[in-house]
Tab-separated table of C-alpha atoms in Angstrom:
chain	number	residue	atom	x	y	z
A	163	MET	CA	-0.104	0.102	0.024
A	164	LYS	CA	2.860	2.497	0.836
A	165	LYS	CA	4.735	1.861	-2.541
A	166	GLN	CA	1.421	2.522	-4.497
A	167	GLN	CA	0.933	5.840	-2.282
A	168	ILE	CA	4.423	6.943	-3.056
A	169	SER	CA	3.970	5.788	-6.823
A	170	LEU	CA	0.735	8.016	-7.042
A	171	ILE	CA	2.565	10.861	-5.473
A	172	VAL	CA	5.356	10.692	-8.066
A	173	LEU	CA	2.851	10.562	-11.069
A	174	LEU	CA	0.935	13.512	-9.861
A	175	SER	CA	4.031	15.439	-9.144
A	176	CYS	CA	4.937	14.954	-12.899
A	177	ILE	CA	1.648	15.773	-14.202
A	178	VAL	CA	1.718	18.913	-12.255
A	179	TRP	CA	5.267	19.808	-13.327
A	180	ILE	CA	4.417	19.449	-17.164
A	181	ASN	CA	1.480	21.749	-16.490
A	182	GLY	CA	3.801	24.184	-14.594
A	183	HIS	CA	5.275	25.941	-17.849
A	184	PRO	CA	2.232	25.872	-20.340
A	185	THR	CA	2.668	27.276	-23.715
A	186	LYS	CA	1.516	30.893	-24.021
A	187	TYR	CA	-0.742	30.175	-27.087
A	188	PRO	CA	-1.673	26.481	-26.401
A	189	GLU	CA	-4.164	26.507	-28.998
A	190	ALA	CA	-2.155	27.674	-32.007
A	191	LYS	CA	0.613	25.572	-30.832
A	192	LYS	CA	-1.488	22.455	-31.211
A	193	GLU	CA	-3.128	23.614	-34.292
A	194	PHE	CA	0.154	24.122	-35.966
A	195	LEU	CA	1.483	20.918	-34.647
A	196	SER	CA	-1.236	18.710	-36.006
A	197	SER	CA	-1.104	20.369	-39.660
A	198	ASP	CA	0.137	18.345	-42.282
A	199	VAL	CA	2.328	21.222	-43.846
A	200	LEU	CA	5.916	19.817	-44.112
A	201	GLY	CA	8.412	23.003	-43.347
A	202	ALA	CA	5.683	25.509	-42.134
A	203	GLN	CA	6.653	27.709	-39.647
A	204	PRO	CA	4.067	28.621	-36.939
A	205	PRO	CA	1.979	31.933	-37.379
A	206	ILE	CA	3.413	34.862	-35.456
A	207	ARG	CA	0.459	36.225	-33.020
A	208	SER	CA	2.419	39.484	-31.579
A	209	TYR	CA	5.827	41.089	-30.511
A	210	HIS	CA	7.673	41.924	-27.380
A	211	VAL	CA	9.977	44.946	-27.410
A	212	HIS	CA	12.474	44.834	-24.616
A	213	PHE	CA	14.621	47.897	-23.458
A	214	MET	CA	17.830	46.968	-21.641
A	215	PHE	CA	19.168	49.023	-19.313
A	216	GLN	CA	22.037	49.102	-16.297
A	217	TYR	CA	20.257	49.702	-12.977
A	218	HIS	CA	23.556	50.097	-10.753
A	219	HIS	CA	24.984	52.474	-13.296
A	220	ASN	CA	22.576	55.410	-13.268
A	221	THR	CA	25.375	58.185	-14.542
A	222	SER	CA	25.656	56.168	-17.942
A	223	CYS	CA	23.593	57.187	-20.862
A	224	THR	CA	21.907	53.671	-20.232
A	225	GLY	CA	21.264	54.043	-16.521
A	226	VAL	CA	17.611	53.729	-15.080
A	227	ASP	CA	16.730	57.591	-15.100
A	228	ASN	CA	17.568	57.589	-18.755
A	229	ALA	CA	15.783	54.413	-19.491
A	230	LEU	CA	12.350	55.427	-17.609
A	231	ALA	CA	12.866	58.649	-19.618
A	232	LEU	CA	12.742	56.738	-22.919
A	233	ARG	CA	9.934	54.622	-21.581
A	234	ASN	CA	7.812	57.754	-20.703
A	235	LYS	CA	8.708	58.876	-24.365
A	236	PHE	CA	7.534	55.961	-25.761
A	237	ILE	CA	3.818	55.893	-23.671
A	238	LYS	CA	3.316	59.334	-24.884
A	239	GLU	CA	4.282	58.683	-28.302
A	240	PHE	CA	1.997	55.637	-28.682
A	241	ASN	CA	-0.644	57.154	-26.177
A	242	VAL	CA	-0.327	54.170	-23.760
A	243	ASP	CA	-1.190	56.232	-20.624
A	244	GLU	CA	0.422	53.898	-18.578
A	245	LEU	CA	-1.731	50.937	-19.445
A	246	LEU	CA	-0.138	47.929	-17.920
A	247	CYS	CA	-0.512	44.558	-19.883
A	248	GLU	CA	-2.544	41.639	-18.066
A	249	GLY	CA	-0.566	38.992	-18.424
A	250	ASP	CA	2.268	38.237	-21.296
A	251	PHE	CA	-0.090	37.322	-24.288
A	252	ASP	CA	-3.160	37.894	-26.038
A	253	GLN	CA	-3.510	41.597	-25.090
A	254	GLY	CA	-5.316	42.835	-27.911
A	255	ARG	CA	-3.687	46.385	-27.610
A	256	LEU	CA	-0.411	48.034	-27.379
A	257	CYS	CA	0.387	47.885	-23.530
A	258	MET	CA	3.546	48.223	-20.961
A	259	PHE	CA	4.958	45.700	-18.923
A	260	PRO	CA	5.864	46.650	-15.449
A	261	VAL	CA	9.540	47.595	-15.189
A	262	ALA	CA	11.736	44.688	-14.443
A	263	PHE	CA	14.569	46.355	-12.076
A	264	GLU	CA	16.018	42.640	-11.596
A	265	PRO	CA	16.716	40.043	-13.936
A	266	TYR	CA	13.588	38.529	-15.229
A	267	GLY	CA	12.894	35.425	-17.423
A	268	PRO	CA	15.666	35.088	-19.927
A	269	PHE	CA	17.100	38.412	-19.142
A	270	VAL	CA	20.075	38.895	-16.821
A	271	ALA	CA	19.780	42.686	-16.681
A	272	PRO	CA	16.896	45.211	-15.680
A	273	GLU	CA	14.806	45.984	-18.618
A	274	TRP	CA	11.570	47.467	-19.741
A	275	ALA	CA	9.176	45.921	-22.419
A	276	ALA	CA	6.159	46.497	-24.202
A	277	PHE	CA	3.248	44.430	-25.847
A	278	ILE	CA	3.211	45.153	-29.776
A	279	PRO	CA	0.457	43.900	-31.824
A	280	LEU	CA	0.663	42.869	-35.133
A	281	GLU	CA	-0.994	45.616	-36.654
A	282	ASP	CA	1.164	47.946	-34.642
A	283	PHE	CA	4.505	46.311	-35.630
A	284	GLN	CA	5.088	48.582	-38.491
A	285	ARG	CA	4.675	51.890	-36.751
A	286	VAL	CA	6.264	50.864	-33.279
A	287	VAL	CA	9.647	49.136	-34.718
A	288	PRO	CA	10.749	51.999	-36.734
A	289	TRP	CA	10.455	54.354	-33.999
A	290	VAL	CA	12.271	52.210	-31.536
A	291	MET	CA	14.941	51.936	-34.182
A	292	GLN	CA	15.341	55.605	-34.576
A	293	ASN	CA	14.599	56.711	-30.746
A	294	ARG	CA	16.321	54.096	-28.862
A	295	GLY	CA	19.505	56.479	-28.380
A	296	ASN	CA	22.291	54.382	-26.473
A	297	PHE	CA	20.045	51.619	-25.268
A	298	ASP	CA	19.962	48.010	-26.750
A	299	VAL	CA	16.581	46.962	-27.723
A	300	PHE	CA	15.503	43.034	-28.118
A	301	VAL	CA	12.738	42.562	-30.469
A	302	HIS	CA	10.929	39.113	-30.543
A	303	PRO	CA	7.891	37.390	-32.039
A	304	ASN	CA	5.145	35.444	-30.064
A	305	SER	CA	4.560	32.542	-31.711
A	306	GLY	CA	4.156	29.793	-28.656
A	307	PHE	CA	7.581	28.297	-29.617
A	308	GLU	CA	9.635	30.078	-26.878
A	309	ARG	CA	12.948	28.792	-27.688
A	310	GLU	CA	12.757	29.981	-31.520
A	311	ASP	CA	10.981	33.251	-30.673
A	312	HIS	CA	13.759	34.272	-28.543
A	313	HIS	CA	16.817	32.579	-30.053
A	314	ASP	CA	16.008	32.417	-33.879
A	315	TRP	CA	13.534	34.441	-34.923
A	316	SER	CA	14.402	37.773	-32.814
A	317	PHE	CA	16.798	40.594	-33.502
A	318	TRP	CA	18.569	43.267	-31.675
A	319	ALA	CA	18.874	47.059	-32.053
A	320	GLY	CA	22.288	47.791	-30.678
A	321	THR	CA	24.672	45.238	-28.976
A	322	PRO	CA	22.986	41.897	-28.398
A	323	TRP	CA	23.035	40.850	-24.543
A	324	PHE	CA	23.490	37.603	-23.125
A	325	LEU	CA	19.957	35.486	-22.535
A	326	ASP	CA	19.407	32.789	-20.186
A	327	LEU	CA	17.364	30.341	-21.991
A	328	SER	CA	18.084	27.573	-19.496
A	329	ASP	CA	14.362	27.737	-18.326
A	330	PRO	CA	12.245	24.550	-19.070
A	331	GLU	CA	10.154	26.788	-21.121
A	332	PHE	CA	12.920	27.258	-23.628
A	333	ALA	CA	13.849	23.651	-23.746
A	334	GLU	CA	11.280	22.242	-26.450
A	335	GLN	CA	12.354	23.054	-29.978
A	336	LEU	CA	10.281	23.397	-33.234
A	337	HIS	CA	12.696	21.739	-35.329
A	338	LYS	CA	15.311	19.708	-34.506
A	339	ASN	CA	18.672	19.860	-36.203
A	340	THR	CA	19.294	16.488	-37.288
A	341	SER	CA	21.991	17.255	-39.831
A	342	SER	CA	25.797	17.216	-38.799
A	343	SER	CA	26.429	20.417	-40.397
A	344	ASN	CA	25.966	23.742	-39.000
A	345	CYS	CA	24.572	25.206	-42.328
A	346	PRO	CA	20.835	25.206	-42.756
């Protein structure tokens, strides 16, 4: 009896762990994975724009005061009015994430970020590129495939920063490289 209880606890723990990091777009991911289109890519649902800054070096051009001033300029430019996002995905509107003054997710330094719906990409990203100043900016799509979104399909304005993709949510890959070559 004791052995069965332990087995049940282990099984339930595994189920809870598996569900602990659900995909951000479960219906889109399930639909895409069940499609018969070989070599197809999943649809991009939205974007995130992340502005990296140095919290402990406020006298630098990329310190916290200048980062928050640029954030306020962004809010004013796009009439966001401090509208905070509710969760990470499926916002349906341009909105701001709370400022991360400590490392968060794959980001090993402070950053502020915005959720960009597809229809706003063409007006937001060019503005970001022309107004980022000395800040390094990371732009990535949201398709439900976290590793590819942050590693393969993203781009930087400025100098790329290290991203910590060791979290389990970044472990699953859409296309495993089975070739012995590093070339596509």
